[in-house]
Amino acid sequence: MPSPGREALPEREVRSVAIIGGGVAGWSVAAALSHRLPCAIRVVDSGSDPTVGPLALSTLPTIQEFHDLIGLDEDALMRASRATFKLGAKFVGWSPDGQPYFEPFGSIGAGFGGAAFHHVAAMLHEAGKPASLQDYSLAAQAAQLDRFARPSEDPRSVLSTLAYALHLDGELYAAALRASAEARGVHRTQAAVDRVEATGGALDAVVLDDGERIEADLFVDCSGPDAILMQALGVGWEDWSRWSPFDGLAQVNAQVARAPSPYSTIDAHAAGWRSTTPLQGAAGLANTYSRETLSDDEAVAALLSTGRGRAKGEPSLSRVRCGRRERAWVGNCLAIGASAGVPGALDVSVHLVDSGIQRLLALFPDRGAGGAEPAEFNRLAAAEMERLRDFAILRLRVNGRRGEALWDRCRETPGPDSLEYRIGLYRSRGRVALYDEEVFPEPSWVSVLTGQGVWPRRHDFRIDALGAAAVEEQLRRMRTTMRSAAEAMPAHADFLRRCGAAPPGVNA
Amino acid sequence: MLIVGGGTAGWMTAAALAHALQGAGVRIRLVESEEIGIVGVGEATLPHIRFFNSKLGIDERDFMRKTQATFKLGIEFRDWGLIGDSYIHPFGDYGRPIEGIGFHHYWNRQRRAGDPTDIADYSLPVTAARLGKFALPAEDNSVGSSFSYAYQFDATLYAPYLRAYAEARGVERTEGKVVDVALRGEDGFVEAITLTDGQRLEADLFVDCSGFRGVLIEQALQTGYDDWSRWLPCDRAVAVPCETREASVAYTRSTAREAGWQWRIPLQHRVGNGYVYSSQFIGDDKAQATLVANLEGPALAEPRRLRFVTGRRRKSWNRNCVAIGLSSGFLEPLESTSIYLIQIAISNLIDLWPERSFDPVDAEEFNRLMDMELEKVRDFLVLHYHATERADSPLWDYCRTMSVPDSLNYKMELFRDRGVVVKYKQGLFLEPSWLAVYLGQGVLPERYDPLVDNLPPQEIERRLGELRGLVRSAARGMPTHADFIASHCAST
């Protein structure tokens, strides 16, 4: 190896970061960067949250890693942001037999003779003895009983098969992130952006409505779907609306007196779906719909008539447009959050913010522009968007609603090639093909496919060698273990109280 | 099902399938000919083989005794970047991440600040290997657990070992050579093979383990081959075992030569040697003479010559025929990947076990997975040849200046620029392997992760010093490789 000389340590050129857009996206980026970098960080926050999605936020288990990164204590967060725990989501009205299904976090069952668990379910289904996957998911069992506990690190404990995420009040969460960032010296400017100055593929400055001119070594576009910085740079858009015709979103928060459940509910209807995201003493209600099929007024009326609690404030209306920015990082500007893209109409915005931040930290430039980081960032970001897109479209492509024009069209429109390949492989032999940058693991895919009535034609032959009696005995034991473990968990509301939170509802 | 060809590929397949298909009512038959020589001449492996063996319930000590095996902590590469260079590509990480940032960024920072410490000093397997030591990895979180290991063994003994296993589980062996392959009229599927003695054998599924010839996959099905010689120009090998003279070490050696490279694989009873070379740049006789002149002890047999074309079969699984081993493609054994690729193919075949009617999705997914594995290995091997500063022979001039696959170019640019190793979830090779070769062959990153500077320099020095100390004392505390073999698994 060549001997090292005394080379000068490189000059750090990225000393200032300007984040355009507050809300959960902007303040997440600010909190993370301020925890890891000695730069001067500034957030331009117009005061209204530009993040797309429900006022109540649904998240994925990746959020815990993000909170560890910024040293955010989860219990403290539960107290401060009326948050509840999320073990998964219940989907009502999506399946051909009219039965709801649960998409849990964590694992479902365990391997059988080298084959994945769902092959057992497939085998039993073929034999006319249906098995419900939910019976083998600790998260699903606990959710059904409104229980909650955090997973165990001990691999021998059944509690290690759990995973969870959070439901958060968007405004309160953004406030908590902002507090974390400001405590570490992040500077906030309340103003709107008047114009963006760019030359030759890089940003020169962002000019505010009060005339202030903001320059920085690195700009982060957290301005939501409007993506004002990316637009100024002329970054193109790859549109995915043809696969997801649900372009309207009506939201309102409602006051709720009952104890919150540890899961969200997604209730399909002829023009889309209504979702309920439980918070402490409240719920985020949303109606995602096709504006071609339903007018905004009808959507709002349907939203308010769900009868889940008392609406607080006026419903907000926004547009959902699925697709992605052709590049997430151009020159000295990066898009994080909805400004980088919206892969599907079911909200994964918090996950995208968190994973974008992790990716930025792993590839943090020491020069404002140039270098190999943007290309790698873009490659990974594009891959992740496509994986999320495929999973989002899966639900629509194999929906079980018949006789409704919109849903029939979703089912009849072929998805992207990568999704069609995966569905074909699963239908044939129950195998889920997963790729690099996959976000949703195998159990999620299996839950959706099985829940919406898609059964593989064949199952893994290794199951057959085990013998029907042995299999049934194993399953019985697993069901019992899951059930007892779920019953031994505290009630969700009680667990929240143990965190110091104060949800309504009686003790279990 | 019918496996055509014995050797490592055929018997690994037979043994693994006999195990996996227990109770499934599948008749497994293997056809091999005593006449056809087996390619293996001292084989080095990757840690994955331990999983293969343990899945079959094979006991490590018994296996090592029966195959004259030694342990392998990595591969020493001599004279690859420049003549006089030596680095070991180990099974294990360099250091450990600090504050969530990859260790090599800290090492790079220190290097830029004038610290001459080789990154190998932060690797327990490299340090132990250099000292001629070996011990099994610890099961705790100490530095003693920060590595893995594989084996170096006599492949001509592994095949019969697995054959005994397979036959005990119902695999039928038939002696014979294939003289004809009958294809079904309507769909071109393989219907039957005919042997020299006239036996006609039918099966639903055929596995082609017939080596380079690809009796079924190529001669009969004409699947086609993608030639990769422009990136990996070696096309011949000459191999010979010799008596052991050097002290016992737990690693394979690859020494770059004028027209290729020479392997040294130490076994318990002797040393396997070979010169992999490009016939464009050296003649067979001269290559053989070079090999024989570079043996540590007297040769124990006549040198054997082999020819190959580096590349891969366009489809490893075509219709009802799956090619496993050399019939599916050839990548030189520079990083001991041959048995790994066999193992992966077998595992994928079991996961994608077909039905009688052969749904094409099975083959499509199998081929997708195998293609990905092969390309990743290819890129890694090409890196060894391309990342050189040698200008002393036509081969090295060619390799140094050739244009490499885009996928590799991309990886090298990213590393050169920023010290980032592209990561994949599936397939070989992981970050430490890329680091070993990049750094060992002089591909040094210009910049390192700026988050490294969050730690004050004295703290970085302290932590690195501490790690060096831990590695050194852990290595010193290990027994010698020779002693370990003697106590663990000495062949009689």
Tab-separated table of N, CA and C in Angstrom, chain A residues 143-195:
chain	number	residue	atom	x	y	z
A	143	ALA	N	-53.768	-6.133	19.049
A	143	ALA	CA	-54.586	-5.039	18.523
A	143	ALA	C	-56.071	-5.344	18.706
A	144	GLN	N	-56.437	-6.563	18.398
A	144	GLN	CA	-57.833	-6.985	18.536
A	144	GLN	C	-58.340	-6.784	19.963
A	145	LEU	N	-57.442	-6.974	20.939
A	145	LEU	CA	-57.840	-6.863	22.337
A	145	LEU	C	-57.529	-5.483	22.905
A	146	ASP	N	-57.105	-4.568	22.027
A	146	ASP	CA	-56.734	-3.226	22.490
A	146	ASP	C	-55.634	-3.256	23.546
A	147	ARG	N	-54.673	-4.163	23.343
A	147	ARG	CA	-53.565	-4.239	24.278
A	147	ARG	C	-52.315	-3.681	23.626
A	148	PHE	N	-51.306	-3.403	24.476
A	148	PHE	CA	-50.020	-2.993	23.915
A	148	PHE	C	-48.895	-3.255	24.903
A	149	ALA	N	-47.730	-3.625	24.347
A	149	ALA	CA	-46.480	-3.674	25.103
A	149	ALA	C	-45.363	-3.505	24.093
A	150	ARG	N	-44.237	-3.031	24.569
A	150	ARG	CA	-43.111	-2.896	23.636
A	150	ARG	C	-42.470	-4.257	23.420
A	151	PRO	N	-41.790	-4.463	22.285
A	151	PRO	CA	-41.176	-5.767	22.016
A	151	PRO	C	-40.060	-6.085	22.997
A	152	SER	N	-39.776	-7.365	23.128
A	152	SER	CA	-38.674	-7.798	23.965
A	152	SER	C	-37.442	-8.014	23.092
A	153	GLU	N	-36.259	-7.761	23.657
A	153	GLU	CA	-35.015	-7.977	22.905
A	153	GLU	C	-34.615	-9.442	22.924
A	154	ASP	N	-35.185	-10.191	23.838
A	154	ASP	CA	-34.829	-11.594	23.992
A	154	ASP	C	-35.457	-12.415	22.859
A	155	PRO	N	-34.615	-12.993	21.985
A	155	PRO	CA	-35.162	-13.716	20.834
A	155	PRO	C	-35.987	-14.944	21.216
A	156	ARG	N	-35.869	-15.401	22.462
A	156	ARG	CA	-36.648	-16.574	22.851
A	156	ARG	C	-38.066	-16.190	23.269
A	157	SER	N	-38.276	-14.894	23.530
A	157	SER	CA	-39.602	-14.480	23.969
A	157	SER	C	-40.490	-14.188	22.760
A	158	VAL	N	-41.753	-14.582	22.849
A	158	VAL	CA	-42.681	-14.318	21.750
A	158	VAL	C	-42.861	-12.801	21.555
A	159	LEU	N	-42.564	-12.042	22.603
A	159	LEU	CA	-42.674	-10.587	22.497
A	159	LEU	C	-41.603	-9.993	21.587
A	160	SER	N	-40.642	-10.805	21.185
A	160	SER	CA	-39.633	-10.294	20.268
A	160	SER	C	-40.165	-10.271	18.840
A	161	THR	N	-41.329	-10.870	18.619
A	161	THR	CA	-41.900	-10.897	17.266
A	161	THR	C	-42.732	-9.645	16.971
A	162	LEU	N	-42.850	-8.795	17.987
A	162	LEU	CA	-43.632	-7.563	17.829
A	162	LEU	C	-42.824	-6.461	17.188
A	163	ALA	N	-43.511	-5.591	16.511
A	163	ALA	CA	-42.903	-4.330	16.101
A	163	ALA	C	-44.039	-3.322	16.153
A	164	TYR	N	-43.713	-2.059	16.288
A	164	TYR	CA	-44.780	-1.068	16.383
A	164	TYR	C	-44.310	0.264	15.846
A	165	ALA	N	-45.285	1.116	15.610
A	165	ALA	CA	-45.001	2.485	15.196
A	165	ALA	C	-45.883	3.400	16.041
A	166	LEU	N	-46.021	4.650	15.606
A	166	LEU	CA	-46.791	5.610	16.390
A	166	LEU	C	-47.828	6.310	15.537
A	167	HIS	N	-48.907	6.727	16.191
A	167	HIS	CA	-49.831	7.692	15.597
A	167	HIS	C	-49.519	9.012	16.292
A	168	LEU	N	-49.372	10.051	15.522
A	168	LEU	CA	-48.950	11.321	16.114
A	168	LEU	C	-49.835	12.458	15.661
A	169	ASP	N	-50.008	13.426	16.542
A	169	ASP	CA	-50.655	14.677	16.152
A	169	ASP	C	-49.592	15.470	15.403
A	170	GLY	N	-49.833	15.762	14.139
A	170	GLY	CA	-48.843	16.394	13.286
A	170	GLY	C	-48.277	17.681	13.851
A	171	GLU	N	-49.148	18.551	14.301
A	171	GLU	CA	-48.685	19.843	14.820
A	171	GLU	C	-47.851	19.674	16.076
A	172	LEU	N	-48.315	18.841	16.987
A	172	LEU	CA	-47.587	18.658	18.243
A	172	LEU	C	-46.250	17.954	18.001
A	173	TYR	N	-46.226	17.038	17.044
A	173	TYR	CA	-44.983	16.346	16.724
A	173	TYR	C	-43.983	17.320	16.131
A	174	ALA	N	-44.458	18.139	15.206
A	174	ALA	CA	-43.570	19.141	14.612
A	174	ALA	C	-43.024	20.058	15.702
A	175	ALA	N	-43.880	20.403	16.657
A	175	ALA	CA	-43.439	21.272	17.753
A	175	ALA	C	-42.349	20.597	18.583
A	176	ALA	N	-42.486	19.311	18.841
A	176	ALA	CA	-41.484	18.577	19.623
A	176	ALA	C	-40.163	18.522	18.862
A	177	LEU	N	-40.244	18.322	17.572
A	177	LEU	CA	-39.030	18.269	16.757
A	177	LEU	C	-38.372	19.648	16.728
A	178	ARG	N	-39.221	20.646	16.627
A	178	ARG	CA	-38.704	22.017	16.599
A	178	ARG	C	-37.995	22.353	17.902
A	179	ALA	N	-38.580	21.950	19.014
A	179	ALA	CA	-37.955	22.208	20.318
A	179	ALA	C	-36.587	21.540	20.372
A	180	SER	N	-36.517	20.309	19.887
A	180	SER	CA	-35.256	19.576	19.893
A	180	SER	C	-34.219	20.299	19.034
A	181	ALA	N	-34.653	20.770	17.875
A	181	ALA	CA	-33.727	21.439	16.967
A	181	ALA	C	-33.280	22.792	17.521
A	182	GLU	N	-34.241	23.571	18.016
A	182	GLU	CA	-33.902	24.910	18.509
A	182	GLU	C	-32.993	24.834	19.724
A	183	ALA	N	-33.183	23.786	20.536
A	183	ALA	CA	-32.311	23.601	21.705
A	183	ALA	C	-30.867	23.372	21.278
A	184	ARG	N	-30.668	22.974	20.031
A	184	ARG	CA	-29.321	22.727	19.549
A	184	ARG	C	-28.877	23.811	18.574
A	185	GLY	N	-29.526	24.934	18.707
A	185	GLY	CA	-29.018	26.093	17.976
A	185	GLY	C	-29.577	26.334	16.591
A	186	VAL	N	-30.603	25.582	16.196
A	186	VAL	CA	-31.193	25.844	14.882
A	186	VAL	C	-31.990	27.142	14.945
A	187	HIS	N	-31.805	27.954	13.919
A	187	HIS	CA	-32.435	29.255	13.874
A	187	HIS	C	-33.705	29.201	13.037
A	188	ARG	N	-34.791	29.753	13.558
A	188	ARG	CA	-36.054	29.729	12.808
A	188	ARG	C	-36.395	31.113	12.296
A	189	THR	N	-36.814	31.164	11.046
A	189	THR	CA	-37.302	32.411	10.469
A	189	THR	C	-38.730	32.175	10.037
A	190	GLN	N	-39.642	32.975	10.568
A	190	GLN	CA	-41.029	32.854	10.129
A	190	GLN	C	-41.271	33.799	8.977
A	191	ALA	N	-41.446	33.224	7.811
A	191	ALA	CA	-41.668	34.042	6.614
A	191	ALA	C	-42.079	33.109	5.501
A	192	ALA	N	-42.638	33.693	4.461
A	192	ALA	CA	-42.950	32.895	3.277
A	192	ALA	C	-41.869	33.180	2.238
A	193	VAL	N	-41.723	32.308	1.311
A	193	VAL	CA	-40.724	32.479	0.258
A	193	VAL	C	-41.337	33.288	-0.874
A	194	ASP	N	-40.624	34.320	-1.265
A	194	ASP	CA	-41.103	35.146	-2.375
A	194	ASP	C	-40.622	34.599	-3.710
A	195	ARG	N	-39.320	34.336	-3.773
A	195	ARG	CA	-38.815	33.735	-5.000
A	195	ARG	C	-37.521	32.964	-4.720
